[in-house]
PDB file of C-alpha atoms in Angstrom:
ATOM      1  CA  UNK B  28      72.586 357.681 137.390  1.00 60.00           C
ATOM      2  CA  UNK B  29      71.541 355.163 140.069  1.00 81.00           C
ATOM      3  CA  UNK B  30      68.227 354.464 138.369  1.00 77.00           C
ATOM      4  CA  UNK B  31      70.552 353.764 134.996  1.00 79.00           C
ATOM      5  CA  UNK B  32      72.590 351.324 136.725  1.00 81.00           C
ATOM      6  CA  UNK B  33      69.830 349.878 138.546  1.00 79.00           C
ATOM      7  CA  UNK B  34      68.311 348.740 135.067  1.00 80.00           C
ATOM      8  CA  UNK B  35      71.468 346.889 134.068  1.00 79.00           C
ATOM      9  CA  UNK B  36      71.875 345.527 137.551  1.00 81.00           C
ATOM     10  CA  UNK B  37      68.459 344.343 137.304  1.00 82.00           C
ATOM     11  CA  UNK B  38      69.187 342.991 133.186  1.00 81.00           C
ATOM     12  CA  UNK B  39      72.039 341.305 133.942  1.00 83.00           C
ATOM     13  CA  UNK B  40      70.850 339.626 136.874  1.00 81.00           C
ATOM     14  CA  UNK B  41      67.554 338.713 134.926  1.00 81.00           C
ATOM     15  CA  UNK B  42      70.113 337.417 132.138  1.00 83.00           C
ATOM     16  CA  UNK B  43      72.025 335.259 134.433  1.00 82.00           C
ATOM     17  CA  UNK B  44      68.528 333.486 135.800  1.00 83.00           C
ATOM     18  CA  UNK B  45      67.460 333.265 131.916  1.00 80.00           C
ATOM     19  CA  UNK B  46      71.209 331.127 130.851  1.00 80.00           C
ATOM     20  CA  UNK B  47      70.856 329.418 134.070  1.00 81.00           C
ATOM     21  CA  UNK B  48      67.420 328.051 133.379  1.00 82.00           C
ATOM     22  CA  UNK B  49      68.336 327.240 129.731  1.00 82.00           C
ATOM     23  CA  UNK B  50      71.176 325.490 131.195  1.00 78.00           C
ATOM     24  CA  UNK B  51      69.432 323.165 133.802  1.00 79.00           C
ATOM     25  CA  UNK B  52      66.737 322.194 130.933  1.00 73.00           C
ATOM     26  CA  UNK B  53      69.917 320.849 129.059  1.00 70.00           C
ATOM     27  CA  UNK B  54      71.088 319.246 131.687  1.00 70.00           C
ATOM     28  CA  UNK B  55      68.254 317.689 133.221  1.00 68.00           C
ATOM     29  CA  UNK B  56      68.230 313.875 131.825  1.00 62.00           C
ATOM     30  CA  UNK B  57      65.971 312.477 129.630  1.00 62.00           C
ATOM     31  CA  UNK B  58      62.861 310.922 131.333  1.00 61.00           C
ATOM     32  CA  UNK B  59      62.461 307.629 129.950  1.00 62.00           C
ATOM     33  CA  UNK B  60      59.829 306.942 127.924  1.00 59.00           C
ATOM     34  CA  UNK B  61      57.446 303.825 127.646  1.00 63.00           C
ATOM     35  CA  UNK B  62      56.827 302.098 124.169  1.00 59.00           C
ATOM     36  CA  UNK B  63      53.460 301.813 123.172  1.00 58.00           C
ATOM     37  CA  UNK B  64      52.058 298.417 123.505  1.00 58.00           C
ATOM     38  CA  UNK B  65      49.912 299.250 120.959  1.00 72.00           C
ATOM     39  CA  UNK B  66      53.204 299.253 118.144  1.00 82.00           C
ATOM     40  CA  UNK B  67      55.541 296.727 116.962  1.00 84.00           C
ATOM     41  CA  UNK B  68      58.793 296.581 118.955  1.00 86.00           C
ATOM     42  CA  UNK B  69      60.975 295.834 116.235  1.00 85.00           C
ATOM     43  CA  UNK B  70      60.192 296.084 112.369  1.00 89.00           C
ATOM     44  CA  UNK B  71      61.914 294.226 109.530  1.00 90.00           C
ATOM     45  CA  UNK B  72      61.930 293.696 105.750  1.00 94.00           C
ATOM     46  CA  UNK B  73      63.625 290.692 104.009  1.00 94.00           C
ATOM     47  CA  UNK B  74      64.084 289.213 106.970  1.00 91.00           C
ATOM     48  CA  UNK B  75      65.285 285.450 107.863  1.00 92.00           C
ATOM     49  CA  UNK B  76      65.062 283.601 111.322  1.00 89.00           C
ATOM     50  CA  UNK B  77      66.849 279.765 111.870  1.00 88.00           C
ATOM     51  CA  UNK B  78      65.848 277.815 114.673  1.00 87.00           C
ATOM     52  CA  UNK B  79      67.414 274.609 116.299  1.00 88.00           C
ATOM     53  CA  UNK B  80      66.603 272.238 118.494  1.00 84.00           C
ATOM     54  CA  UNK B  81      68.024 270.887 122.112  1.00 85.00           C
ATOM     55  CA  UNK B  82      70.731 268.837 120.040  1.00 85.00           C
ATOM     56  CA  UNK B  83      71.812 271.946 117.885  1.00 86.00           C
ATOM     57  CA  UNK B  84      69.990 270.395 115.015  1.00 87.00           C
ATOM     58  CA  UNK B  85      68.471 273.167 112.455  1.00 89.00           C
ATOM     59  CA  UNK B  86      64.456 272.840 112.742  1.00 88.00           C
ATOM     60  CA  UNK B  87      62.909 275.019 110.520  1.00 90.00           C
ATOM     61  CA  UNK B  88      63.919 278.459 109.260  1.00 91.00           C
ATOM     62  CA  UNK B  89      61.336 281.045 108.400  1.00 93.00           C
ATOM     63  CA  UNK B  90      61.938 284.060 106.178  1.00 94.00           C
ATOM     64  CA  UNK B  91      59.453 287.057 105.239  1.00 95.00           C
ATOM     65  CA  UNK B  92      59.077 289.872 103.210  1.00 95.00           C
ATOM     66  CA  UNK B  93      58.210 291.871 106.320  1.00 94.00           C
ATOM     67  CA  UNK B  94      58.105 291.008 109.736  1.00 93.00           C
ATOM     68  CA  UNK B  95      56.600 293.315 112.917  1.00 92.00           C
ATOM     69  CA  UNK B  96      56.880 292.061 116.580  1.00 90.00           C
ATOM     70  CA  UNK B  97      54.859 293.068 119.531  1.00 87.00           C
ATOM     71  CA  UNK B  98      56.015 292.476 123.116  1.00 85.00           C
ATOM     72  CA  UNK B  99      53.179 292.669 124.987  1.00 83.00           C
ATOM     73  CA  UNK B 100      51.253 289.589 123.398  1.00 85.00           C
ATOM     74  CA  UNK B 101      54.516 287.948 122.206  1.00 85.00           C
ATOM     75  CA  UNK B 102      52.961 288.224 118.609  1.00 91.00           C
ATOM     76  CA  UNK B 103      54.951 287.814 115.595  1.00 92.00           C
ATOM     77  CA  UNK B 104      53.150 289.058 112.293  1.00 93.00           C
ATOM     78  CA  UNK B 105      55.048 288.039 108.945  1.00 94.00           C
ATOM     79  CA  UNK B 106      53.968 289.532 105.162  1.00 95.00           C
ATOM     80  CA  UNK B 107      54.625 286.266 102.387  1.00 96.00           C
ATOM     81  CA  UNK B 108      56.604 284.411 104.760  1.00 96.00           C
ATOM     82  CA  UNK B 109      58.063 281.021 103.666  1.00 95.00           C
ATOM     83  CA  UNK B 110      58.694 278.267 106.256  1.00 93.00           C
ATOM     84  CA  UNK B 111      61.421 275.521 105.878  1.00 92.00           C
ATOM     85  CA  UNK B 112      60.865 272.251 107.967  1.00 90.00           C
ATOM     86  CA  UNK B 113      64.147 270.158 107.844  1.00 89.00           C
ATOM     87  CA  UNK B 114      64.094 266.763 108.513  1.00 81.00           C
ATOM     88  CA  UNK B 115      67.913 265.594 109.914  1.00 80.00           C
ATOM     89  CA  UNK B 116      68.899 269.486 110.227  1.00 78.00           C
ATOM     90  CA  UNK B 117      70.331 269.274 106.836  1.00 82.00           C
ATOM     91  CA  UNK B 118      67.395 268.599 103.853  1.00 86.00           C
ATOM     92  CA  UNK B 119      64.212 271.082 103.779  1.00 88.00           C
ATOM     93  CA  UNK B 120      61.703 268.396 103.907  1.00 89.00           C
ATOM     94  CA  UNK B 121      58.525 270.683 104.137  1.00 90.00           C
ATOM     95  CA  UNK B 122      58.581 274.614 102.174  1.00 94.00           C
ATOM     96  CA  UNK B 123      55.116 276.528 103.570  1.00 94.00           C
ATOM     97  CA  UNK B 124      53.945 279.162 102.161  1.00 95.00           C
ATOM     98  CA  UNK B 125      51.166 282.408 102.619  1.00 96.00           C
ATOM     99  CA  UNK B 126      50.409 285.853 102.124  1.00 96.00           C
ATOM    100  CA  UNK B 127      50.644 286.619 105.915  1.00 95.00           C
ATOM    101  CA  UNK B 128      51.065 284.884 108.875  1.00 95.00           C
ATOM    102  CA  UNK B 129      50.848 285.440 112.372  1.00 95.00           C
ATOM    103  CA  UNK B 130      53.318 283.599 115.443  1.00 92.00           C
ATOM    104  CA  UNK B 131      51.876 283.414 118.760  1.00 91.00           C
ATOM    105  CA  UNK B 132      53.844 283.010 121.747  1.00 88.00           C
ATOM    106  CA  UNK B 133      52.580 279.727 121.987  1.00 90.00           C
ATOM    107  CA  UNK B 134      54.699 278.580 118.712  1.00 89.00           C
ATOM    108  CA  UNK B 135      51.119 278.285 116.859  1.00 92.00           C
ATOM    109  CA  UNK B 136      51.482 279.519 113.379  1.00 93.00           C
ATOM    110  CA  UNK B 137      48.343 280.712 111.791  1.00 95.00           C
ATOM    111  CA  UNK B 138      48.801 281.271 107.870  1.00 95.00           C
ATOM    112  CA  UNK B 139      46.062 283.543 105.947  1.00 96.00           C
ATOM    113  CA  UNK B 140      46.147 283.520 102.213  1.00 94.00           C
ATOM    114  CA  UNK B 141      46.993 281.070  99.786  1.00 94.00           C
ATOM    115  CA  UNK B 142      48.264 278.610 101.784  1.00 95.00           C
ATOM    116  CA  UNK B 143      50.724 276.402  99.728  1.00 95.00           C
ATOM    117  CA  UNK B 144      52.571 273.176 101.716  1.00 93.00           C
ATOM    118  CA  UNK B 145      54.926 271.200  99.169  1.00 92.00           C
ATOM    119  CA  UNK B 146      56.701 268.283 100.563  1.00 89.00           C
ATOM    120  CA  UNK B 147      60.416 268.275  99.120  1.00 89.00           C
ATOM    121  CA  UNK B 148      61.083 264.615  99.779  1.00 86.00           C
ATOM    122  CA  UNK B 149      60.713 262.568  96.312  1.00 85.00           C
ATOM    123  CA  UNK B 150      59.467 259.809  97.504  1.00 84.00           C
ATOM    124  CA  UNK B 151      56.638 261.384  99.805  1.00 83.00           C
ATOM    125  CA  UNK B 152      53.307 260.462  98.934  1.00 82.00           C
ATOM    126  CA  UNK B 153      52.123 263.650  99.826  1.00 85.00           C
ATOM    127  CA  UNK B 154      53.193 266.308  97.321  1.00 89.00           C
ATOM    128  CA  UNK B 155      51.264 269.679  97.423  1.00 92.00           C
ATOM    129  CA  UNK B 156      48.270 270.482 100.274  1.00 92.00           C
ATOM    130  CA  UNK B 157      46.279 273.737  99.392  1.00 94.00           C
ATOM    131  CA  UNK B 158      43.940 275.862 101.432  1.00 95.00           C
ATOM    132  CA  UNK B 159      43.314 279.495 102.450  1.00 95.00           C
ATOM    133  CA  UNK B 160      43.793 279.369 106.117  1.00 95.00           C
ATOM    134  CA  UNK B 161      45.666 276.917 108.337  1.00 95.00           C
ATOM    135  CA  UNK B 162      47.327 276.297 111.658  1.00 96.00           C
ATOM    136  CA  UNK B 163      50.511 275.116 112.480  1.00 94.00           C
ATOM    137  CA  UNK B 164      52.155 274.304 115.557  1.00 94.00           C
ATOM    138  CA  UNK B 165      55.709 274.607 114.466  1.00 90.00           C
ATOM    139  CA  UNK B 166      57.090 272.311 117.573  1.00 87.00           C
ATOM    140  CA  UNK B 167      54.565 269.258 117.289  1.00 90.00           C
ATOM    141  CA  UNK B 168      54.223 269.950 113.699  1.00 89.00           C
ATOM    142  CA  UNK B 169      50.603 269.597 114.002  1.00 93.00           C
ATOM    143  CA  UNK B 170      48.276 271.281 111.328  1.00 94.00           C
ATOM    144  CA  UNK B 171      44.460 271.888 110.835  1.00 94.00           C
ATOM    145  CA  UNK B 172      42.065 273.991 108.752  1.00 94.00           C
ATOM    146  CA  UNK B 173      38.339 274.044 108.610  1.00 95.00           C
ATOM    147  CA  UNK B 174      38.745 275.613 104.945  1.00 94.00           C
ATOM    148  CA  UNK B 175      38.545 273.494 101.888  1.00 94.00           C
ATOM    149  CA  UNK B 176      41.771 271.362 101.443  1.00 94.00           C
ATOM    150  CA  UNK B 177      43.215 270.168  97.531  1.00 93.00           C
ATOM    151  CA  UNK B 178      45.882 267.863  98.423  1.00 90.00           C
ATOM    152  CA  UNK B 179      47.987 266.165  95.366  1.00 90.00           C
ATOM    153  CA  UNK B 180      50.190 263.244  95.038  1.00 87.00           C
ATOM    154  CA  UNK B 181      52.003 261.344  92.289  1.00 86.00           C
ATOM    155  CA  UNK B 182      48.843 259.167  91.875  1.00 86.00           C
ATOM    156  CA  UNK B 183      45.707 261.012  93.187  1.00 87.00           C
ATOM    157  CA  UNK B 184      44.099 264.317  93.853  1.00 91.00           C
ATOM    158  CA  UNK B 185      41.756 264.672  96.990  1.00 91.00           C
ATOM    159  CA  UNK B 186      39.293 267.447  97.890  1.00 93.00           C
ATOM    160  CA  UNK B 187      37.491 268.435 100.760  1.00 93.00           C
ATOM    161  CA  UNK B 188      36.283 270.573 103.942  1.00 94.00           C
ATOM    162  CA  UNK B 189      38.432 271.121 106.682  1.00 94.00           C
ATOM    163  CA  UNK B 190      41.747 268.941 107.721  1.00 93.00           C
ATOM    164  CA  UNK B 191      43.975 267.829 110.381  1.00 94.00           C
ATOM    165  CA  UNK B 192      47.481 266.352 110.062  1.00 90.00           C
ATOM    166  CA  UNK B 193      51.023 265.891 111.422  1.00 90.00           C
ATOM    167  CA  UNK B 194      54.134 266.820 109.010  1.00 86.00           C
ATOM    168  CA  UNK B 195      56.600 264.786 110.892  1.00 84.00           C
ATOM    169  CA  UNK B 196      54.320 261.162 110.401  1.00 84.00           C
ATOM    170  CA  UNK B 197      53.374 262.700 106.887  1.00 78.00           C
ATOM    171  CA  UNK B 198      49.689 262.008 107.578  1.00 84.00           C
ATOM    172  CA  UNK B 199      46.592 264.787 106.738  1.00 85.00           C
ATOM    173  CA  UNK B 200      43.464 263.580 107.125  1.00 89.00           C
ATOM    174  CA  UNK B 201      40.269 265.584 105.219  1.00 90.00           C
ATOM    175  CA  UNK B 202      37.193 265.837 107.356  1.00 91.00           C
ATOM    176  CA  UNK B 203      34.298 266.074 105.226  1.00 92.00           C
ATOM    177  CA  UNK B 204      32.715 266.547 101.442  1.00 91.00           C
ATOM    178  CA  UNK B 205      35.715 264.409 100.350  1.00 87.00           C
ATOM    179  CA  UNK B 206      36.103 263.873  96.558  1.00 88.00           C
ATOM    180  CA  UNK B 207      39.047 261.975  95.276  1.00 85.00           C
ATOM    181  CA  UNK B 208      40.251 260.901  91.981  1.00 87.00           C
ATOM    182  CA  UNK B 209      43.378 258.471  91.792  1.00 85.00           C
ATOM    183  CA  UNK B 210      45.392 257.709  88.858  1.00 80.00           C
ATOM    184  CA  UNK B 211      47.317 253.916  88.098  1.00 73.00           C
ATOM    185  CA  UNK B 212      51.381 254.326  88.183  1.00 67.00           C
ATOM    186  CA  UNK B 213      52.671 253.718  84.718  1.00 62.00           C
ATOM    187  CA  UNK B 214      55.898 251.979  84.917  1.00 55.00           C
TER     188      UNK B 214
END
């Protein structure tokens, strides 16, 4: 008989280790792990971002069919994202649009992909500017391409290779291989 108890001594002692090590695994915290730098940080889908300036005046707002940012380089990518440029906070002065974009940390917007920049003022002389790639740094408001450039006003169509320009001055200035073809008002 001492053998026989021996056994269950020896089971329920090796039972008691067994729910005691099941029980410190449970109750050991959870190490934390670090994110990959390598994925986005935070993912979104419709998604729509206001910025304002010093004076609380609304800037520009950008929105996006799909957004992904990475901490690590600060980079924002965007899928068929539309920026809004207001010019007193209240009146979109400037709708840009692309198939993707990508926001540095450096607030330089670079837009891939039928590139489309309508002025919204109706008296701008500047109505449509069209290219495939362009940059665009959203706090100076400073653009440029080296792509070809079709930009269209009330009056005139111009043409060329590469362009720089300012949004706020309403100024774009084509670089080289210009063609142009103007049209008279009729009043």
């Amino acid at each position: 008989m001492t053998l026989k108890r021996l056994l269950y001594v020896l089971l329920a002692v090796f039972c008691a280790w067994l729910g005691y090590y099941q029980l410190e695994q449970h109750w050991q915290k959870d190490g934390q792990v670090k994110p990959d730098d390598e994925k986005p940080v935070f993912i979104g889908n419709d998604i729509s971002n206001t910025t304002f300036n010093l004076s609380g005046i609304r800037s520009y707002q950008i929105d996006s069919d799909h957004l992904e940012y990475f901490e690590k380089s600060g980079q924002t990518d965007f899928v068929k994202p539309v920026l809004w440029v207001f010019k007193d906070g209240t009146n979109a002065e400037w709708r840009i649009s692309a198939n993707t974009a990508m926001l540095d940390n450096k607030n330089i917007l670079n837009l891939h992909g039928n590139v489309r920049m309508f002025n919204l003022l109706p008296d701008s002389d500047i109505q449509v500017i069209k290219t495939d790639n362009l940059q665009l740094n959203i706090e100076t408001q400073d653009f440029n391409t080296q792509d070809h450039v079709t930009i269209i006003g009330p009056a005139f169509q111009n043409q060329g290779d590469g362009m720089t320009g300012n949004m706020k001055r309403k100024v774009a200035k084509l670089l080289k291989n210009v063609k142009s073809r103007y049209e008279p008002n009729q009043n």
